[in-house]
Amino acid sequence: MKNKPHFKIELKPFWADGTVKYMDISCSVGKPEIKAGQAIVSYCRNVVSIPFCKIDGDIISFWDDQGEIPAESHYAGVLSSFMEMVEWRAKRDTAGDIRYSYRVFPRELPKDYRSSPYFDFRAEEGGANGAGITFLAVPPQQEYCISLKWDLTSMPEGSRGVWSLGTGDVSIEETPNLMQFSYYAVGRMKSVEDGDFGIYWFSEPPFDMDKASNRIRDLYNYIAEFFEDEESVYRVFVRRDPFEKSGGGTALRRSFMFGYSAKVFPTVEDLQNMLAHEIVHNWPHIDDEPAGVATWFNEGTAEYYSVVLPHRAGITSLEQVLEQIEGRAAKYYGNALRALSNMELAKIYWEDRRAQVVPYGRGFFYLANTDSEIRRVSDGKRSLDDVVLELVRRRRRGEKLTSETWLELLEKELGYSPREKYDQMTEGTLIVPDDEAFGGAFEIEDDEVIPEGASDPMPTYKWRIK
Ligand SMILES: [Zn+2]
């Protein structure tokens, strides 16, 4: 760790009324040599509709060898089409190492809030958790020797600090991007841990946490093995939502967070598919268009494998698979916006919740059909798994993957161009389920549905176990 500059992060939460009231963030960066007018740090004012924490006094203070660095915040535009950036720019050249600090408050939820991506840093009884993207201001993206340190001197005894990739104080060679897109939890947390695998929560949930932990563990082991993963680090963070429409999950690097409502009581069976979905997200991923929204491949593979892998593992029955398919059919075929193209959906993605659901179902049914097609062409010797696993292997080697990589690998399996069907899928053409989808275990009958907000019936399908 010699040639890279250091980036030290120290997090110091303060405890009051049974939870984290605010957190001081103190950082230092090794000799960045910022020129007057350049950004010393940036942060994401808004990530897919989730705001950055309130900063005390709206001030970040900076120092270097010459004392305080005068600096000003500027709106810096939208990055990757889903992050609104703010930069703090130096008003003079800097000299030597830089230190900066600020205080953030956990997010106060707006009224009538419902589950959204779990990026926000939020407090509940016992502590606070959230993703770095909503509380970390970071130096320019490059590799650093990053160290994370927790100062728990203003926290009650027994408090801990946990990060997606490590507990307590941690060092790693990485870019600040990793620190932003990973999870942090601090407080008097409960946990189940086994080496670098852990599950962390504060309030006692209304479901059987022992059973949930075992289920997460079983799912993780099977799914990680399927995706040929040999790393042991994986962490799951749990939060209690104070609102009713909860039950969501968000996956970040080698971790995910899920929420449950304090007002409705889910069972482990209710949670099961969401847990599997978030775990699958750790592996298949392409840089797909449109950026910043759910896409057919990333959500489609999470949907597809969250249904088929638990069944292959013997965790779910065929009846449960059927239920999952029916639920997805209702959301996709019964969606008035299902004929919009992927690009059109992205435009209204954050205004219309119906638009958010379509890529999930579209990807799910397209992948299920693709699986049958590969099996048919190869006389059952090959399947969708071969394509997806090859994508996962390439990603592990650091290759950049796009929909073109998908098409190229798929063409190799099929022996003909998959582009026409692919284009139809991205343009919003109805996906008619293949009779042999899901190993031909189901009979599929034509049906009709009148989607919410539409007046004419549209085709849908009834699934029955053969
Ligand atoms: Zn997902």
Coordinates of C-alpha atoms and ligand atoms in Angstrom, one line a residue:
M1 CA 0.0 0.0 0.0
K2 CA 2.9 2.4 -0.7
N3 CA 2.4 4.3 -3.9
K4 CA -1.3 5.2 -3.5
P5 CA -2.3 8.3 -1.4
H6 CA -4.2 7.6 1.8
F7 CA -7.9 8.4 2.3
K8 CA -8.8 8.1 6.0
I9 CA -12.4 8.1 7.1
E10 CA -13.4 8.4 10.7
L11 CA -17.0 8.0 11.7
K12 CA -18.1 9.3 15.2
P13 CA -21.7 8.8 15.9
F14 CA -23.4 10.5 18.9
W15 CA -26.0 8.7 21.0
A16 CA -29.2 10.2 22.5
D17 CA -32.7 8.9 23.2
G18 CA -31.8 5.4 22.4
T19 CA -30.4 6.0 19.0
V20 CA -27.9 7.8 16.8
K21 CA -28.7 11.6 16.8
Y22 CA -25.9 12.7 14.5
M23 CA -22.5 11.6 13.2
D24 CA -19.3 13.5 12.8
I25 CA -17.3 12.6 9.7
S26 CA -13.6 13.4 9.7
C27 CA -11.4 12.5 6.7
S28 CA -7.9 13.1 5.5
V29 CA -6.4 12.7 2.0
G30 CA -2.7 12.3 1.2
K31 CA -1.3 15.3 -0.7
P32 CA -4.0 15.7 -3.4
E33 CA -2.5 19.0 -4.6
I34 CA -5.7 20.6 -5.6
K35 CA -5.5 23.8 -7.6
A36 CA -7.6 26.9 -6.9
G37 CA -11.1 26.3 -8.5
Q38 CA -10.8 22.5 -8.5
A39 CA -13.0 20.1 -6.4
I40 CA -11.5 18.9 -3.1
V41 CA -14.4 16.6 -2.5
S42 CA -17.8 15.8 -4.0
Y43 CA -20.9 14.2 -2.8
C44 CA -24.2 13.0 -4.2
R45 CA -27.0 15.5 -3.4
N46 CA -29.5 13.0 -4.7
V47 CA -29.1 9.4 -5.7
V48 CA -32.2 8.0 -7.6
S49 CA -34.6 10.2 -5.5
I50 CA -32.8 9.6 -2.1
P51 CA -31.2 12.7 -0.7
F52 CA -27.9 13.2 1.0
C53 CA -28.1 13.6 4.8
K54 CA -28.6 17.1 6.2
I55 CA -25.2 18.6 6.8
D56 CA -25.0 20.6 10.0
G57 CA -24.8 24.3 8.9
D58 CA -24.4 23.1 5.3
I59 CA -20.7 23.4 5.9
I60 CA -17.8 21.2 5.2
S61 CA -14.5 22.6 6.7
F62 CA -11.1 21.9 5.1
W63 CA -7.6 22.3 6.3
D64 CA -4.1 21.7 5.0
D65 CA -0.5 22.5 6.1
Q66 CA -1.3 26.2 5.6
G67 CA -4.4 26.2 7.8
E68 CA -8.0 26.5 6.8
I69 CA -8.7 26.1 3.1
P70 CA -11.4 28.6 1.9
A71 CA -13.8 26.5 -0.2
E72 CA -17.3 26.9 -1.7
S73 CA -19.9 24.4 -2.7
H74 CA -21.2 24.2 -6.3
Y75 CA -23.8 22.2 -8.0
A76 CA -21.9 19.9 -10.4
G77 CA -24.5 18.4 -12.6
V78 CA -25.9 14.8 -13.0
L79 CA -23.4 11.9 -13.1
S80 CA -24.3 8.6 -14.9
S81 CA -27.8 10.0 -15.2
F82 CA -28.8 9.1 -11.7
M83 CA -26.6 11.1 -9.3
E84 CA -26.9 14.8 -8.8
M85 CA -23.5 15.9 -7.7
V86 CA -22.2 18.8 -5.5
E87 CA -18.5 19.8 -5.4
W88 CA -16.6 21.7 -2.8
R89 CA -14.0 23.7 -4.7
A90 CA -10.9 25.1 -3.2
K91 CA -10.4 28.9 -3.5
R92 CA -6.6 28.5 -3.3
D93 CA -4.0 25.9 -4.2
T94 CA -3.7 23.3 -1.4
A95 CA -0.4 22.2 0.3
G96 CA 0.3 18.8 1.7
D97 CA -2.3 16.5 3.2
I98 CA -5.9 17.7 3.4
R99 CA -8.3 17.2 6.3
Y100 CA -12.0 17.9 6.3
S101 CA -14.9 17.4 8.6
Y102 CA -18.7 17.8 8.8
R103 CA -21.6 16.6 10.8
V104 CA -24.6 14.7 9.3
F105 CA -28.0 14.0 10.7
P106 CA -29.8 10.7 9.9
R107 CA -32.6 11.2 7.4
E108 CA -36.1 12.4 8.6
L109 CA -38.6 10.6 6.4
P110 CA -41.2 12.7 4.5
K111 CA -44.9 12.0 5.3
D112 CA -46.6 9.0 3.5
Y113 CA -43.2 7.6 2.6
R114 CA -43.0 4.1 1.2
S115 CA -40.1 1.8 0.5
S116 CA -37.5 3.1 -1.9
P117 CA -34.0 2.1 -2.5
Y118 CA -32.3 1.7 0.9
F119 CA -29.5 4.2 0.4
D120 CA -30.5 6.6 3.1
F121 CA -28.7 6.8 6.4
R122 CA -31.5 6.3 8.9
A123 CA -31.8 5.9 12.6
E124 CA -34.1 3.6 14.5
E125 CA -34.1 2.4 18.1
G126 CA -30.7 0.9 18.8
G127 CA -28.7 2.6 16.1
A128 CA -28.4 3.8 12.5
N129 CA -27.6 2.2 9.1
G130 CA -27.4 3.2 5.5
A131 CA -25.2 3.4 2.4
G132 CA -22.1 5.7 2.2
I133 CA -23.5 7.5 -0.9
T134 CA -25.9 9.5 1.4
F135 CA -23.4 10.6 4.0
L136 CA -19.8 10.5 2.5
A137 CA -18.2 13.4 0.8
V138 CA -15.2 11.9 -1.1
P139 CA -12.0 13.0 -2.9
P140 CA -11.7 12.5 -6.6
Q141 CA -12.2 8.9 -7.8
Q142 CA -8.9 7.1 -8.0
E143 CA -7.3 4.3 -6.0
Y144 CA -6.4 5.1 -2.4
C145 CA -5.2 3.3 0.6
I146 CA -8.5 3.7 2.3
S147 CA -8.9 3.2 6.1
L148 CA -12.2 3.3 7.9
K149 CA -12.2 3.9 11.6
W150 CA -15.1 4.0 14.1
D151 CA -14.9 6.3 17.1
L152 CA -17.6 4.9 19.4
T153 CA -16.6 7.0 22.5
S154 CA -19.9 8.8 22.4
M155 CA -21.9 5.6 22.0
P156 CA -23.2 3.3 24.8
E157 CA -21.2 0.3 25.9
G158 CA -21.6 -2.7 23.5
S159 CA -22.0 -0.6 20.4
R160 CA -20.3 -1.7 17.2
G161 CA -19.5 -0.3 13.8
V162 CA -20.0 -2.6 10.9
W163 CA -19.3 -2.0 7.2
S164 CA -20.3 -4.3 4.2
L165 CA -16.7 -5.5 3.8
G166 CA -15.5 -5.6 7.4
T167 CA -16.3 -5.0 11.1
G168 CA -14.5 -2.4 13.3
D169 CA -11.5 -0.6 11.8
V170 CA -10.7 -1.7 8.3
S171 CA -8.1 -0.9 5.6
I172 CA -8.4 -1.6 1.9
E173 CA -7.0 -0.5 -1.4
E174 CA -9.9 0.8 -3.4
T175 CA -11.7 3.8 -5.0
P176 CA -14.0 6.0 -2.9
N177 CA -16.8 4.6 -5.1
L178 CA -16.7 1.4 -3.0
M179 CA -17.1 3.4 0.2
Q180 CA -20.2 5.1 -1.3
F181 CA -21.9 2.0 -2.6
S182 CA -21.6 -0.2 0.5
Y183 CA -23.4 -0.3 3.8
Y184 CA -22.6 0.9 7.3
A185 CA -24.4 0.2 10.6
V186 CA -23.6 1.5 14.0
G187 CA -25.1 1.1 17.4
R188 CA -26.2 -1.6 19.8
M189 CA -26.9 -4.2 17.1
K190 CA -27.8 -7.8 17.2
S191 CA -26.1 -10.2 14.9
V192 CA -25.5 -13.7 13.6
E193 CA -21.9 -14.0 12.4
D194 CA -19.7 -16.7 11.0
G195 CA -16.3 -15.4 9.9
D196 CA -16.9 -12.8 7.2
F197 CA -20.6 -13.7 6.8
G198 CA -22.9 -11.7 9.0
I199 CA -26.5 -10.5 9.5
Y200 CA -27.1 -7.3 11.6
W201 CA -30.2 -5.7 13.0
F202 CA -31.3 -3.4 15.8
S203 CA -35.0 -3.8 16.8
E204 CA -36.3 -7.3 17.3
P205 CA -38.3 -8.0 14.1
P206 CA -41.8 -9.4 14.2
F207 CA -40.7 -12.5 12.3
D208 CA -38.5 -15.4 13.5
M209 CA -35.0 -13.9 13.1
D210 CA -33.4 -17.3 13.8
K211 CA -35.3 -18.9 11.0
A212 CA -34.7 -15.9 8.7
S213 CA -30.9 -16.0 9.4
N214 CA -30.8 -19.7 8.6
R215 CA -32.7 -19.1 5.4
I216 CA -30.4 -16.3 4.3
R217 CA -27.5 -18.5 5.1
D218 CA -28.8 -21.5 3.1
L219 CA -29.8 -19.3 0.2
Y220 CA -26.4 -17.5 0.2
N221 CA -24.4 -20.7 0.3
Y222 CA -26.3 -22.3 -2.6
I223 CA -26.4 -19.2 -4.7
A224 CA -22.8 -18.2 -4.1
E225 CA -21.7 -21.7 -5.1
F226 CA -23.9 -21.6 -8.2
F227 CA -22.1 -18.4 -9.3
E228 CA -18.7 -20.0 -8.6
D229 CA -17.9 -17.5 -5.8
E230 CA -14.9 -18.2 -3.6
E231 CA -14.9 -15.1 -1.5
S232 CA -16.3 -15.4 2.0
V233 CA -17.3 -11.8 2.7
Y234 CA -21.0 -11.1 2.7
R235 CA -23.1 -9.1 5.0
V236 CA -26.9 -8.5 5.4
F237 CA -28.3 -5.4 7.1
V238 CA -31.8 -5.3 8.4
R239 CA -33.9 -2.2 9.2
R240 CA -37.3 -1.5 10.6
D241 CA -39.4 0.8 8.5
P242 CA -41.8 3.1 10.4
F243 CA -44.2 3.1 7.4
E244 CA -46.5 0.4 6.1
K245 CA -45.4 -0.1 2.5
S246 CA -42.1 -1.8 3.3
G247 CA -40.6 -5.1 2.3
G248 CA -38.0 -3.8 0.0
G249 CA -34.3 -4.7 -0.4
T250 CA -31.3 -3.1 -2.0
A251 CA -28.1 -4.9 -2.9
L252 CA -24.7 -3.2 -2.9
R253 CA -21.2 -4.6 -2.9
R254 CA -21.1 -8.0 -1.2
S255 CA -24.1 -7.0 0.9
F256 CA -27.7 -6.1 0.9
M257 CA -30.1 -4.3 3.2
F258 CA -33.8 -5.2 3.6
G259 CA -36.6 -3.5 5.5
Y260 CA -39.7 -4.7 7.2
S261 CA -42.7 -2.8 8.4
A262 CA -43.3 -2.4 12.1
K263 CA -47.0 -2.4 11.1
V264 CA -47.4 -5.6 9.1
F265 CA -45.9 -8.9 10.1
P266 CA -44.2 -10.8 7.3
T267 CA -43.3 -14.4 7.7
V268 CA -39.9 -15.8 6.6
E269 CA -41.8 -17.4 3.6
D270 CA -43.0 -13.9 2.6
L271 CA -39.5 -12.6 2.8
Q272 CA -37.9 -15.6 1.1
N273 CA -38.1 -14.4 -2.5
M274 CA -36.9 -10.9 -1.8
L275 CA -33.9 -12.3 0.1
A276 CA -33.0 -14.6 -2.8
H277 CA -33.4 -11.7 -5.2
E278 CA -31.0 -9.4 -3.3
I279 CA -28.5 -12.2 -2.9
V280 CA -28.5 -13.0 -6.6
H281 CA -27.7 -9.3 -7.4
N282 CA -24.2 -9.8 -6.0
W283 CA -23.2 -11.6 -9.3
P284 CA -24.9 -11.1 -12.7
H285 CA -24.5 -7.5 -13.8
I286 CA -24.0 -5.7 -17.0
D287 CA -23.7 -2.0 -17.7
D288 CA -27.0 -1.7 -19.4
E289 CA -28.9 1.2 -20.8
P290 CA -30.7 3.2 -19.5
A291 CA -28.4 3.9 -16.6
G292 CA -29.7 4.7 -13.2
V293 CA -32.9 2.7 -13.4
A294 CA -33.7 -1.0 -13.0
T295 CA -32.8 -2.8 -16.2
W296 CA -34.1 -5.9 -17.9
F297 CA -30.9 -7.9 -17.4
N298 CA -29.8 -6.9 -13.8
E299 CA -33.4 -7.1 -12.4
G300 CA -34.4 -9.9 -14.8
T301 CA -31.6 -12.2 -13.7
A302 CA -32.2 -11.4 -10.0
E303 CA -35.9 -12.2 -10.6
Y304 CA -35.3 -15.4 -12.6
Y305 CA -32.6 -16.9 -10.4
S306 CA -34.4 -15.9 -7.2
V307 CA -37.2 -18.3 -8.4
V308 CA -35.3 -21.1 -9.9
L309 CA -32.2 -21.5 -7.6
P310 CA -34.2 -21.8 -4.3
H311 CA -36.2 -24.5 -6.0
R312 CA -33.1 -26.3 -7.3
A313 CA -31.7 -26.1 -3.8
G314 CA -34.8 -27.8 -2.5
I315 CA -35.8 -24.8 -0.4
T316 CA -39.0 -24.0 -2.3
S317 CA -41.7 -26.4 -3.7
L318 CA -43.0 -26.3 -7.3
E319 CA -46.2 -24.7 -5.8
Q320 CA -44.1 -21.9 -4.5
V321 CA -42.4 -21.5 -7.9
L322 CA -45.9 -21.3 -9.4
E323 CA -46.9 -18.6 -6.9
Q324 CA -43.8 -16.6 -7.8
I325 CA -44.5 -16.9 -11.6
E326 CA -48.2 -15.9 -11.1
G327 CA -47.2 -12.9 -9.0
R328 CA -44.8 -11.7 -11.8
A329 CA -47.4 -12.4 -14.5
A330 CA -49.9 -10.2 -12.7
K331 CA -47.4 -7.4 -12.3
Y332 CA -46.1 -7.6 -15.9
Y333 CA -49.0 -8.7 -18.1
G334 CA -51.4 -6.8 -15.9
N335 CA -49.4 -3.6 -16.2
A336 CA -50.9 -0.8 -18.4
L337 CA -47.4 0.4 -19.2
R338 CA -46.0 -2.9 -20.4
A339 CA -45.9 -1.9 -24.1
L340 CA -43.6 1.1 -23.4
S341 CA -40.0 0.6 -24.5
N342 CA -37.2 0.4 -21.9
M343 CA -36.1 3.9 -22.8
E344 CA -39.7 5.3 -22.5
L345 CA -40.1 3.6 -19.1
A346 CA -36.9 5.2 -17.9
K347 CA -38.2 8.7 -18.6
I348 CA -41.1 8.2 -16.2
Y349 CA -39.4 5.8 -13.9
W350 CA -39.4 8.0 -10.7
E351 CA -42.8 9.5 -11.3
D352 CA -44.8 6.4 -12.0
R353 CA -44.3 3.4 -9.9
R354 CA -45.9 1.2 -12.5
A355 CA -43.0 1.9 -14.8
Q356 CA -40.5 0.6 -12.2
V357 CA -42.1 -2.9 -12.2
V358 CA -42.0 -3.5 -16.0
P359 CA -38.2 -4.2 -16.5
Y360 CA -38.4 -6.9 -13.7
G361 CA -41.2 -8.9 -15.4
R362 CA -39.9 -8.2 -18.9
G363 CA -36.5 -9.5 -18.0
F364 CA -38.0 -12.4 -16.1
F365 CA -40.2 -13.7 -18.9
Y366 CA -37.6 -12.9 -21.6
L367 CA -34.9 -14.9 -19.7
A368 CA -37.3 -17.8 -19.0
N369 CA -38.1 -18.0 -22.8
T370 CA -34.4 -17.7 -23.6
D371 CA -33.6 -20.6 -21.3
S372 CA -36.1 -22.8 -23.1
E373 CA -34.8 -21.7 -26.5
I374 CA -31.2 -22.6 -25.6
R375 CA -32.3 -26.0 -24.1
R376 CA -34.3 -26.8 -27.3
V377 CA -31.5 -25.9 -29.7
S378 CA -28.9 -27.9 -27.6
D379 CA -31.2 -30.9 -27.0
G380 CA -31.1 -30.1 -23.3
K381 CA -27.4 -29.9 -23.0
R382 CA -27.1 -26.2 -22.5
S383 CA -29.2 -23.6 -20.8
L384 CA -29.4 -19.9 -19.8
D385 CA -27.0 -20.8 -16.9
D386 CA -24.1 -21.2 -19.4
V387 CA -24.6 -17.7 -20.7
V388 CA -25.1 -16.0 -17.4
L389 CA -22.2 -17.9 -15.7
E390 CA -19.9 -16.9 -18.6
L391 CA -21.0 -13.2 -18.0
V392 CA -20.3 -13.6 -14.3
R393 CA -16.8 -15.0 -15.0
R394 CA -16.0 -12.2 -17.3
R395 CA -17.1 -9.6 -14.8
R396 CA -15.0 -11.2 -12.2
R397 CA -12.0 -10.8 -14.5
G398 CA -12.8 -7.1 -14.7
E399 CA -14.3 -7.1 -18.2
K400 CA -16.8 -4.4 -19.1
L401 CA -20.1 -6.0 -20.0
T402 CA -23.0 -4.6 -22.0
S403 CA -26.0 -5.9 -23.8
E404 CA -23.8 -6.5 -26.8
T405 CA -21.8 -9.0 -24.7
W406 CA -25.1 -10.7 -23.9
L407 CA -26.1 -10.9 -27.5
E408 CA -22.7 -12.2 -28.6
L409 CA -22.7 -15.0 -26.0
L410 CA -26.3 -15.9 -26.7
E411 CA -25.7 -16.1 -30.4
K412 CA -22.9 -18.6 -29.7
E413 CA -25.4 -20.8 -27.9
L414 CA -28.2 -20.5 -30.4
G415 CA -26.2 -20.6 -33.7
Y416 CA -28.3 -17.7 -35.0
S417 CA -28.8 -14.0 -34.2
P418 CA -30.9 -13.4 -31.1
R419 CA -31.1 -9.7 -32.0
E420 CA -34.7 -9.5 -33.3
K421 CA -36.2 -11.0 -30.2
Y422 CA -34.0 -8.9 -28.1
D423 CA -35.0 -5.7 -29.9
Q424 CA -38.7 -6.7 -29.5
M425 CA -38.2 -7.1 -25.8
T426 CA -36.5 -3.7 -25.4
E427 CA -39.2 -2.1 -27.5
G428 CA -41.9 -3.5 -25.3
T429 CA -43.4 -6.2 -27.5
L430 CA -45.6 -8.6 -25.6
I431 CA -43.5 -11.6 -24.4
V432 CA -45.6 -14.7 -25.1
P433 CA -44.4 -17.4 -22.6
D434 CA -42.7 -20.4 -24.2
D435 CA -44.6 -23.6 -23.6
E436 CA -41.5 -25.2 -22.3
A437 CA -40.5 -22.4 -20.0
F438 CA -39.3 -23.5 -16.5
G439 CA -38.4 -26.9 -17.7
G440 CA -41.9 -27.5 -19.1
A441 CA -43.3 -28.0 -15.6
F442 CA -46.4 -25.9 -16.3
E443 CA -49.3 -25.8 -18.6
I444 CA -49.8 -22.3 -20.0
E445 CA -53.3 -21.1 -21.1
D446 CA -54.2 -17.8 -22.8
D447 CA -56.3 -15.4 -20.7
E448 CA -57.1 -11.7 -20.6
V449 CA -56.7 -9.0 -18.0
I450 CA -57.8 -5.3 -17.8
P451 CA -54.8 -3.6 -16.3
E452 CA -55.3 -0.9 -13.7
G453 CA -55.7 2.5 -15.4
A454 CA -56.6 0.8 -18.8
S455 CA -59.9 0.2 -20.4
D456 CA -59.3 -2.6 -22.9
P457 CA -58.4 -6.2 -22.0
M458 CA -54.8 -7.3 -22.8
P459 CA -53.5 -10.9 -23.1
T460 CA -52.2 -12.6 -20.1
Y461 CA -51.5 -16.3 -19.2
K462 CA -52.7 -18.8 -16.7
W463 CA -50.1 -21.2 -15.3
R464 CA -50.9 -24.6 -13.9
I465 CA -48.6 -27.4 -12.7
K466 CA -48.7 -30.3 -15.1
Ligands
ZN1 ZN -33.4 -6.0 -7.7

